[in-house]
Amino acid sequence: MNVIAPGNFSPKLRCEFRQPPAGDPFPGHVDVQGTPIVVNFNHPSSAGSPSIAASFTATVPGGYTEDLGVIRILKGTDCSLEADLGGVDLDGDGVIDWTVSTASLAAGDLDGDGSAEIVAYGSDGATLAFTRKNGQWALLWKAVFPAGAPWAPCDPGNHRCALGWAGPSIYDLDDDGVPEVVREGVVFGSDGALKSLAPPGYASYSAGLFSVVANLDQDAAVEITNGQSIWEWRLVPPGGGAWVKEPGFPGASASAPGHVAIADFGAYGANVPAKNPEIVVVRSNTVMVYAVDGTFALPPVSAPVAFGGGPPTIADFDGDGLPEIGVAGQNYYTVYDIDCGPTPRPGGTCSLGTCAFSGVDKPCPAQGYIAWSRASQDKSSNATGSTSFDFDADGVSEVVYADECFVRIYSGKTGEVLSSQYRSSCTWYETAIIADVDGNFRADLISPSNKACTAPDTGRACTMLDANGVDPLFAGLRCQTGADCVSGTCDGGLCRCTASAQCCSAKNDAACIDEGYKCAPPPAGTQGAGNTCRAARPGDISGIRVYSDANDNWVRARTVWNQHAYAITHINEDGTVPKTSAWANNWDLPKHNDFRTNVPGIPNGLATGDVTAGAADKFTCAGASANLSSLICNRGAEPIGAGLHVGFYVDGAVVCSTKTTTPLAPETCETITCMWATPPTNDAHAVDVTVFPNDDGAYAECKSGNNKALVQHVFCKP
């Protein structure tokens, strides 16, 4: 199998949506306050690329609204606008149907047509579902606010929405192949009909909870938990269901509602099967892990001072094969590890790093359950989420966390900041996510931003910037050799620069700073000589930004991230929702004992394609022009996305160029053509034309020396 060793992190801006096109009915709706989702809404999925969807709202200088949202759907290939949903009277009652802009969306196939629908909170307390049929979006159903639900309609006076920061989740609770929508424990059928109110005794937390469903006890039914109690979903014929409280949790332990995630941390609890998962709960400056009988796997740990705490992320952050927990707070992002406590797990390791609790990095407290903690800025909500992904497929997941000022990628093992890009947010529960948004078989990073709570044109005030106005936690763009750097100079593992124009492919100072890079001195003590490409903060920003790796070294990712409470086995890549009986528990899959973590779309994320040309290289004449053709093939182990650049050269000069139009699976080919307008006009001056696929080096293939082929003896008589 051909594979490629991924290189260092070098994110580049691939596309962005900051302003709607002219004539859009919502020109001021540019702020994104919730978590985006990524789904391929095409059926079949090969008919088009994935899309990005999020609720947008208008900027309010110095403030914000939550009840005037409009869903925008963006094309994954270029971030262009595909559709606006909401913001009009959808059901003929004379009232405009806005979405709750601070709530994250969910997506899944509700009507069985093989394509996902979008579910959103409505500002009037309703729950909305939208569907795409024959290329056109429309309302599928509107479930009106049910009396007795935990939430309430938004307040039009102050534009705030009770429990409006969370979002819906989609699961097939009945195990009948038809999914349900779950909102704060309230269950709606695939047609919007109310099936059940919230579980008895259910309480939410803070500004809302995401409904997390899993099979917590390995029986035939699934459960939901809010961190305080566990309820099982039981069928009530005909076609109904109800939540029934499970008596064993929390046992003798104290509990209360909080943000939840699920994974298997080991064998914990009395008479609890070793393969049962545990429940991570974050609430009120405290992080803890319960077994299903209430036994603590990780006892309540007081988070760093002025912490708060958002929805937890679970992944293997240190490479020991066991899960750890990442949690964001007001002033720090922290990774918690049971192995850093007094009783490590069998096979577990504690990669004890530094904690910035005193304002400077010092060793984290011994046996304090904290692996590392880095400074951040989230003074607004103190409750943002985070995600993770193993970008380089080395078995150690990286953390992705977006605070008020920057979206950063951290080494899961040490907390070192590997990448930083500017953003702006007053922060809610939102997070950046990772998915393949353009179908090119490479991971992309999708970052939301908003200008809420700020003065015009300034963005969120960032108090952590150093004297050069850059992120102090990020030393600069990383490299292995000079070929990884625009400047051509790599020293000490960092690209060196003399001007900001050497920090991005545009090679222009203003463009590079706007993209997010500024040439500045590195942090004191950094190895090597010269300035580096640091993370700039040029001003305000809103909307959606998509980043990919400049050297194409991020591995493949799934083309889906369908909800904030994301678990890979709960959604198929085409947006269909599996039966709960068909779930493979995340925690039972090798390397996937995680939550709010995406994974490579294949078992071996390091595999890549191998581009070749030849076998059918020829030309025909159309008057004085030569129509050159070549067979472009993939001889590697992984698919190659459409849009691979192909150049045709004579004596080193390009005579014409084109791109492939379809994805190339391993051992498949596409014949491409390119018109050369001025070839030689007689046999005596005929030339050989070199065909060079991937001539721009944009695709990181496994063998770069086997690409070229010849179209021989080209000439065309006028």
PDB file of N, CA and C in Angstrom, residues 3-77:
ATOM      1  N   VAL A   3       1.606   4.926   0.974  1.00  0.00           N
ATOM      2  CA  VAL A   3       1.190   5.870   2.005  1.00  0.00           C
ATOM      3  C   VAL A   3       2.125   7.063   1.970  1.00  0.00           C
ATOM      4  N   ILE A   4       1.696   8.138   2.587  1.00  0.00           N
ATOM      5  CA  ILE A   4       2.524   9.334   2.681  1.00  0.00           C
ATOM      6  C   ILE A   4       2.618   9.739   4.137  1.00  0.00           C
ATOM      7  N   ALA A   5       3.782  10.100   4.584  1.00  0.00           N
ATOM      8  CA  ALA A   5       3.961  10.558   5.962  1.00  0.00           C
ATOM      9  C   ALA A   5       3.533  12.011   6.050  1.00  0.00           C
ATOM     10  N   PRO A   6       2.502  12.334   6.835  1.00  0.00           N
ATOM     11  CA  PRO A   6       2.051  13.714   6.931  1.00  0.00           C
ATOM     12  C   PRO A   6       3.135  14.619   7.495  1.00  0.00           C
ATOM     13  N   GLY A   7       3.112  15.868   7.079  1.00  0.00           N
ATOM     14  CA  GLY A   7       4.107  16.819   7.541  1.00  0.00           C
ATOM     15  C   GLY A   7       3.569  17.688   8.651  1.00  0.00           C
ATOM     16  N   ASN A   8       4.138  18.866   8.802  1.00  0.00           N
ATOM     17  CA  ASN A   8       3.741  19.765   9.869  1.00  0.00           C
ATOM     18  C   ASN A   8       2.483  20.533   9.508  1.00  0.00           C
ATOM     19  N   PHE A   9       1.861  21.096  10.536  1.00  0.00           N
ATOM     20  CA  PHE A   9       0.642  21.858  10.343  1.00  0.00           C
ATOM     21  C   PHE A   9       0.948  23.168   9.627  1.00  0.00           C
ATOM     22  N   SER A  10       0.212  23.421   8.548  1.00  0.00           N
ATOM     23  CA  SER A  10       0.368  24.670   7.814  1.00  0.00           C
ATOM     24  C   SER A  10      -0.980  25.066   7.221  1.00  0.00           C
ATOM     25  N   PRO A  11      -1.949  25.460   8.060  1.00  0.00           N
ATOM     26  CA  PRO A  11      -3.287  25.760   7.553  1.00  0.00           C
ATOM     27  C   PRO A  11      -3.300  26.970   6.629  1.00  0.00           C
ATOM     28  N   LYS A  12      -4.140  26.881   5.611  1.00  0.00           N
ATOM     29  CA  LYS A  12      -4.374  28.014   4.723  1.00  0.00           C
ATOM     30  C   LYS A  12      -5.879  28.225   4.608  1.00  0.00           C
ATOM     31  N   LEU A  13      -6.270  29.464   4.379  1.00  0.00           N
ATOM     32  CA  LEU A  13      -7.676  29.776   4.170  1.00  0.00           C
ATOM     33  C   LEU A  13      -8.085  29.279   2.793  1.00  0.00           C
ATOM     34  N   ARG A  14      -9.057  28.370   2.761  1.00  0.00           N
ATOM     35  CA  ARG A  14      -9.489  27.824   1.481  1.00  0.00           C
ATOM     36  C   ARG A  14     -10.695  28.569   0.937  1.00  0.00           C
ATOM     37  N   CYS A  15     -11.636  28.923   1.810  1.00  0.00           N
ATOM     38  CA  CYS A  15     -12.749  29.759   1.378  1.00  0.00           C
ATOM     39  C   CYS A  15     -13.418  30.347   2.612  1.00  0.00           C
ATOM     40  N   GLU A  16     -14.231  31.354   2.406  1.00  0.00           N
ATOM     41  CA  GLU A  16     -14.933  31.983   3.523  1.00  0.00           C
ATOM     42  C   GLU A  16     -16.233  32.605   3.045  1.00  0.00           C
ATOM     43  N   PHE A  17     -17.157  32.781   3.982  1.00  0.00           N
ATOM     44  CA  PHE A  17     -18.408  33.487   3.737  1.00  0.00           C
ATOM     45  C   PHE A  17     -18.506  34.590   4.773  1.00  0.00           C
ATOM     46  N   ARG A  18     -18.279  35.821   4.323  1.00  0.00           N
ATOM     47  CA  ARG A  18     -18.372  36.982   5.220  1.00  0.00           C
ATOM     48  C   ARG A  18     -19.591  37.837   4.917  1.00  0.00           C
ATOM     49  N   GLN A  19     -19.960  37.915   3.641  1.00  0.00           N
ATOM     50  CA  GLN A  19     -21.073  38.752   3.226  1.00  0.00           C
ATOM     51  C   GLN A  19     -21.929  37.986   2.227  1.00  0.00           C
ATOM     52  N   PRO A  20     -23.247  38.149   2.287  1.00  0.00           N
ATOM     53  CA  PRO A  20     -24.101  37.491   1.297  1.00  0.00           C
ATOM     54  C   PRO A  20     -23.984  38.179  -0.053  1.00  0.00           C
ATOM     55  N   PRO A  21     -24.398  37.515  -1.115  1.00  0.00           N
ATOM     56  CA  PRO A  21     -24.335  38.144  -2.437  1.00  0.00           C
ATOM     57  C   PRO A  21     -25.346  39.274  -2.557  1.00  0.00           C
ATOM     58  N   ALA A  22     -25.147  40.123  -3.541  1.00  0.00           N
ATOM     59  CA  ALA A  22     -26.062  41.234  -3.783  1.00  0.00           C
ATOM     60  C   ALA A  22     -27.474  40.700  -4.006  1.00  0.00           C
ATOM     61  N   GLY A  23     -28.437  41.390  -3.418  1.00  0.00           N
ATOM     62  CA  GLY A  23     -29.825  40.991  -3.569  1.00  0.00           C
ATOM     63  C   GLY A  23     -30.311  39.989  -2.545  1.00  0.00           C
ATOM     64  N   ASP A  24     -29.430  39.520  -1.671  1.00  0.00           N
ATOM     65  CA  ASP A  24     -29.858  38.586  -0.636  1.00  0.00           C
ATOM     66  C   ASP A  24     -30.854  39.288   0.287  1.00  0.00           C
ATOM     67  N   PRO A  25     -31.938  38.607   0.673  1.00  0.00           N
ATOM     68  CA  PRO A  25     -32.951  39.278   1.512  1.00  0.00           C
ATOM     69  C   PRO A  25     -32.509  39.548   2.943  1.00  0.00           C
ATOM     70  N   PHE A  26     -31.360  39.025   3.334  1.00  0.00           N
ATOM     71  CA  PHE A  26     -30.875  39.220   4.707  1.00  0.00           C
ATOM     72  C   PHE A  26     -29.436  39.732   4.669  1.00  0.00           C
ATOM     73  N   PRO A  27     -29.226  40.928   4.145  1.00  0.00           N
ATOM     74  CA  PRO A  27     -27.850  41.406   3.938  1.00  0.00           C
ATOM     75  C   PRO A  27     -27.060  41.591   5.219  1.00  0.00           C
ATOM     76  N   GLY A  28     -27.744  41.813   6.348  1.00  0.00           N
ATOM     77  CA  GLY A  28     -27.035  42.023   7.604  1.00  0.00           C
ATOM     78  C   GLY A  28     -26.776  40.765   8.397  1.00  0.00           C
ATOM     79  N   HIS A  29     -27.297  39.647   7.946  1.00  0.00           N
ATOM     80  CA  HIS A  29     -27.131  38.385   8.679  1.00  0.00           C
ATOM     81  C   HIS A  29     -25.783  37.766   8.328  1.00  0.00           C
ATOM     82  N   VAL A  30     -24.768  38.147   9.117  1.00  0.00           N
ATOM     83  CA  VAL A  30     -23.401  37.686   8.850  1.00  0.00           C
ATOM     84  C   VAL A  30     -22.764  37.013  10.060  1.00  0.00           C
ATOM     85  N   ASP A  31     -23.414  37.068  11.220  1.00  0.00           N
ATOM     86  CA  ASP A  31     -22.838  36.507  12.445  1.00  0.00           C
ATOM     87  C   ASP A  31     -23.268  35.053  12.634  1.00  0.00           C
ATOM     88  N   VAL A  32     -22.320  34.207  13.033  1.00  0.00           N
ATOM     89  CA  VAL A  32     -22.611  32.817  13.373  1.00  0.00           C
ATOM     90  C   VAL A  32     -22.292  32.618  14.848  1.00  0.00           C
ATOM     91  N   GLN A  33     -23.296  32.232  15.614  1.00  0.00           N
ATOM     92  CA  GLN A  33     -23.146  32.076  17.061  1.00  0.00           C
ATOM     93  C   GLN A  33     -23.160  30.611  17.501  1.00  0.00           C
ATOM     94  N   GLY A  34     -23.645  29.713  16.656  1.00  0.00           N
ATOM     95  CA  GLY A  34     -23.717  28.296  16.985  1.00  0.00           C
ATOM     96  C   GLY A  34     -22.677  27.499  16.221  1.00  0.00           C
ATOM     97  N   THR A  35     -22.723  26.190  16.389  1.00  0.00           N
ATOM     98  CA  THR A  35     -21.780  25.291  15.726  1.00  0.00           C
ATOM     99  C   THR A  35     -22.288  24.942  14.334  1.00  0.00           C
ATOM    100  N   PRO A  36     -21.469  25.089  13.298  1.00  0.00           N
ATOM    101  CA  PRO A  36     -21.901  24.669  11.956  1.00  0.00           C
ATOM    102  C   PRO A  36     -22.059  23.151  11.892  1.00  0.00           C
ATOM    103  N   ILE A  37     -22.740  22.683  10.859  1.00  0.00           N
ATOM    104  CA  ILE A  37     -22.783  21.264  10.547  1.00  0.00           C
ATOM    105  C   ILE A  37     -22.324  21.067   9.109  1.00  0.00           C
ATOM    106  N   VAL A  38     -21.890  19.854   8.793  1.00  0.00           N
ATOM    107  CA  VAL A  38     -21.474  19.496   7.437  1.00  0.00           C
ATOM    108  C   VAL A  38     -22.179  18.207   7.051  1.00  0.00           C
ATOM    109  N   VAL A  39     -22.879  18.232   5.925  1.00  0.00           N
ATOM    110  CA  VAL A  39     -23.585  17.057   5.408  1.00  0.00           C
ATOM    111  C   VAL A  39     -23.620  17.169   3.887  1.00  0.00           C
ATOM    112  N   ASN A  40     -23.582  16.033   3.204  1.00  0.00           N
ATOM    113  CA  ASN A  40     -23.818  16.008   1.766  1.00  0.00           C
ATOM    114  C   ASN A  40     -25.312  15.795   1.549  1.00  0.00           C
ATOM    115  N   PHE A  41     -26.003  16.845   1.116  1.00  0.00           N
ATOM    116  CA  PHE A  41     -27.447  16.784   0.934  1.00  0.00           C
ATOM    117  C   PHE A  41     -27.843  16.208  -0.423  1.00  0.00           C
ATOM    118  N   ASN A  42     -26.865  15.886  -1.259  1.00  0.00           N
ATOM    119  CA  ASN A  42     -27.169  15.333  -2.571  1.00  0.00           C
ATOM    120  C   ASN A  42     -27.541  13.859  -2.460  1.00  0.00           C
ATOM    121  N   HIS A  43     -28.414  13.422  -3.344  1.00  0.00           N
ATOM    122  CA  HIS A  43     -28.780  12.005  -3.398  1.00  0.00           C
ATOM    123  C   HIS A  43     -28.781  11.559  -4.855  1.00  0.00           C
ATOM    124  N   PRO A  44     -27.827  10.698  -5.220  1.00  0.00           N
ATOM    125  CA  PRO A  44     -26.786  10.120  -4.374  1.00  0.00           C
ATOM    126  C   PRO A  44     -25.710  11.152  -4.032  1.00  0.00           C
ATOM    127  N   SER A  45     -24.883  10.835  -3.055  1.00  0.00           N
ATOM    128  CA  SER A  45     -23.870  11.789  -2.607  1.00  0.00           C
ATOM    129  C   SER A  45     -22.859  12.099  -3.698  1.00  0.00           C
ATOM    130  N   SER A  46     -22.698  11.187  -4.659  1.00  0.00           N
ATOM    131  CA  SER A  46     -21.756  11.436  -5.752  1.00  0.00           C
ATOM    132  C   SER A  46     -22.237  12.535  -6.683  1.00  0.00           C
ATOM    133  N   ALA A  47     -23.499  12.979  -6.503  1.00  0.00           N
ATOM    134  CA  ALA A  47     -24.046  14.010  -7.378  1.00  0.00           C
ATOM    135  C   ALA A  47     -23.548  15.405  -7.037  1.00  0.00           C
ATOM    136  N   GLY A  48     -22.837  15.573  -5.949  1.00  0.00           N
ATOM    137  CA  GLY A  48     -22.330  16.890  -5.586  1.00  0.00           C
ATOM    138  C   GLY A  48     -21.510  16.834  -4.322  1.00  0.00           C
ATOM    139  N   SER A  49     -20.967  17.975  -3.957  1.00  0.00           N
ATOM    140  CA  SER A  49     -20.089  18.060  -2.793  1.00  0.00           C
ATOM    141  C   SER A  49     -20.898  18.252  -1.522  1.00  0.00           C
ATOM    142  N   PRO A  50     -20.283  18.044  -0.358  1.00  0.00           N
ATOM    143  CA  PRO A  50     -20.956  18.351   0.909  1.00  0.00           C
ATOM    144  C   PRO A  50     -21.264  19.843   1.027  1.00  0.00           C
ATOM    145  N   SER A  51     -22.126  20.162   1.966  1.00  0.00           N
ATOM    146  CA  SER A  51     -22.495  21.547   2.245  1.00  0.00           C
ATOM    147  C   SER A  51     -22.259  21.856   3.717  1.00  0.00           C
ATOM    148  N   ILE A  52     -22.129  23.143   4.004  1.00  0.00           N
ATOM    149  CA  ILE A  52     -22.013  23.652   5.369  1.00  0.00           C
ATOM    150  C   ILE A  52     -23.309  24.386   5.686  1.00  0.00           C
ATOM    151  N   ALA A  53     -23.866  24.159   6.863  1.00  0.00           N
ATOM    152  CA  ALA A  53     -25.080  24.867   7.262  1.00  0.00           C
ATOM    153  C   ALA A  53     -24.908  25.430   8.664  1.00  0.00           C
ATOM    154  N   ALA A  54     -25.465  26.621   8.870  1.00  0.00           N
ATOM    155  CA  ALA A  54     -25.425  27.259  10.186  1.00  0.00           C
ATOM    156  C   ALA A  54     -26.497  28.331  10.231  1.00  0.00           C
ATOM    157  N   SER A  55     -26.955  28.662  11.433  1.00  0.00           N
ATOM    158  CA  SER A  55     -27.838  29.808  11.613  1.00  0.00           C
ATOM    159  C   SER A  55     -27.001  31.080  11.658  1.00  0.00           C
ATOM    160  N   PHE A  56     -27.441  32.087  10.929  1.00  0.00           N
ATOM    161  CA  PHE A  56     -26.792  33.397  10.898  1.00  0.00           C
ATOM    162  C   PHE A  56     -27.750  34.425  11.494  1.00  0.00           C
ATOM    163  N   THR A  57     -27.185  35.475  12.065  1.00  0.00           N
ATOM    164  CA  THR A  57     -28.001  36.565  12.569  1.00  0.00           C
ATOM    165  C   THR A  57     -27.322  37.892  12.273  1.00  0.00           C
ATOM    166  N   ALA A  58     -28.062  38.976  12.475  1.00  0.00           N
ATOM    167  CA  ALA A  58     -27.532  40.306  12.206  1.00  0.00           C
ATOM    168  C   ALA A  58     -26.639  40.769  13.353  1.00  0.00           C
ATOM    169  N   THR A  59     -25.639  41.567  13.004  1.00  0.00           N
ATOM    170  CA  THR A  59     -24.740  42.134  14.003  1.00  0.00           C
ATOM    171  C   THR A  59     -25.434  43.257  14.763  1.00  0.00           C
ATOM    172  N   VAL A  60     -25.289  43.249  16.075  1.00  0.00           N
ATOM    173  CA  VAL A  60     -25.787  44.324  16.927  1.00  0.00           C
ATOM    174  C   VAL A  60     -24.580  44.939  17.622  1.00  0.00           C
ATOM    175  N   PRO A  61     -24.122  46.124  17.231  1.00  0.00           N
ATOM    176  CA  PRO A  61     -22.935  46.712  17.868  1.00  0.00           C
ATOM    177  C   PRO A  61     -23.090  46.784  19.381  1.00  0.00           C
ATOM    178  N   GLY A  62     -22.130  46.193  20.072  1.00  0.00           N
ATOM    179  CA  GLY A  62     -22.150  46.216  21.522  1.00  0.00           C
ATOM    180  C   GLY A  62     -23.114  45.245  22.168  1.00  0.00           C
ATOM    181  N   GLY A  63     -23.866  44.478  21.381  1.00  0.00           N
ATOM    182  CA  GLY A  63     -24.842  43.551  21.941  1.00  0.00           C
ATOM    183  C   GLY A  63     -25.048  42.369  21.020  1.00  0.00           C
ATOM    184  N   TYR A  64     -26.209  41.739  21.126  1.00  0.00           N
ATOM    185  CA  TYR A  64     -26.512  40.606  20.258  1.00  0.00           C
ATOM    186  C   TYR A  64     -27.985  40.248  20.381  1.00  0.00           C
ATOM    187  N   THR A  65     -28.482  39.514  19.410  1.00  0.00           N
ATOM    188  CA  THR A  65     -29.808  38.913  19.471  1.00  0.00           C
ATOM    189  C   THR A  65     -29.660  37.397  19.368  1.00  0.00           C
ATOM    190  N   GLU A  66     -30.683  36.688  19.832  1.00  0.00           N
ATOM    191  CA  GLU A  66     -30.703  35.230  19.722  1.00  0.00           C
ATOM    192  C   GLU A  66     -31.902  34.723  18.923  1.00  0.00           C
ATOM    193  N   ASP A  67     -32.865  35.599  18.633  1.00  0.00           N
ATOM    194  CA  ASP A  67     -34.164  35.154  18.125  1.00  0.00           C
ATOM    195  C   ASP A  67     -34.452  35.562  16.688  1.00  0.00           C
ATOM    196  N   LEU A  68     -33.449  35.986  15.939  1.00  0.00           N
ATOM    197  CA  LEU A  68     -33.677  36.467  14.571  1.00  0.00           C
ATOM    198  C   LEU A  68     -32.799  35.722  13.575  1.00  0.00           C
ATOM    199  N   GLY A  69     -32.660  34.426  13.763  1.00  0.00           N
ATOM    200  CA  GLY A  69     -31.747  33.649  12.937  1.00  0.00           C
ATOM    201  C   GLY A  69     -32.333  33.228  11.600  1.00  0.00           C
ATOM    202  N   VAL A  70     -31.434  33.063  10.647  1.00  0.00           N
ATOM    203  CA  VAL A  70     -31.741  32.520   9.320  1.00  0.00           C
ATOM    204  C   VAL A  70     -30.689  31.464   9.005  1.00  0.00           C
ATOM    205  N   ILE A  71     -31.122  30.304   8.568  1.00  0.00           N
ATOM    206  CA  ILE A  71     -30.173  29.257   8.190  1.00  0.00           C
ATOM    207  C   ILE A  71     -29.612  29.569   6.813  1.00  0.00           C
ATOM    208  N   ARG A  72     -28.293  29.558   6.719  1.00  0.00           N
ATOM    209  CA  ARG A  72     -27.641  29.657   5.409  1.00  0.00           C
ATOM    210  C   ARG A  72     -26.961  28.321   5.111  1.00  0.00           C
ATOM    211  N   ILE A  73     -27.117  27.868   3.878  1.00  0.00           N
ATOM    212  CA  ILE A  73     -26.456  26.657   3.412  1.00  0.00           C
ATOM    213  C   ILE A  73     -25.407  27.076   2.394  1.00  0.00           C
ATOM    214  N   LEU A  74     -24.168  26.676   2.637  1.00  0.00           N
ATOM    215  CA  LEU A  74     -23.033  27.085   1.823  1.00  0.00           C
ATOM    216  C   LEU A  74     -22.450  25.881   1.098  1.00  0.00           C
ATOM    217  N   LYS A  75     -22.009  26.106  -0.127  1.00  0.00           N
ATOM    218  CA  LYS A  75     -21.356  25.043  -0.889  1.00  0.00           C
ATOM    219  C   LYS A  75     -19.991  24.765  -0.287  1.00  0.00           C
ATOM    220  N   GLY A  76     -19.690  23.495  -0.049  1.00  0.00           N
ATOM    221  CA  GLY A  76     -18.439  23.148   0.600  1.00  0.00           C
ATOM    222  C   GLY A  76     -17.211  23.439  -0.219  1.00  0.00           C
ATOM    223  N   THR A  77     -17.343  23.488  -1.538  1.00  0.00           N
ATOM    224  CA  THR A  77     -16.173  23.688  -2.386  1.00  0.00           C
ATOM    225  C   THR A  77     -15.672  25.119  -2.382  1.00  0.00           C
TER     226      THR A  77
END
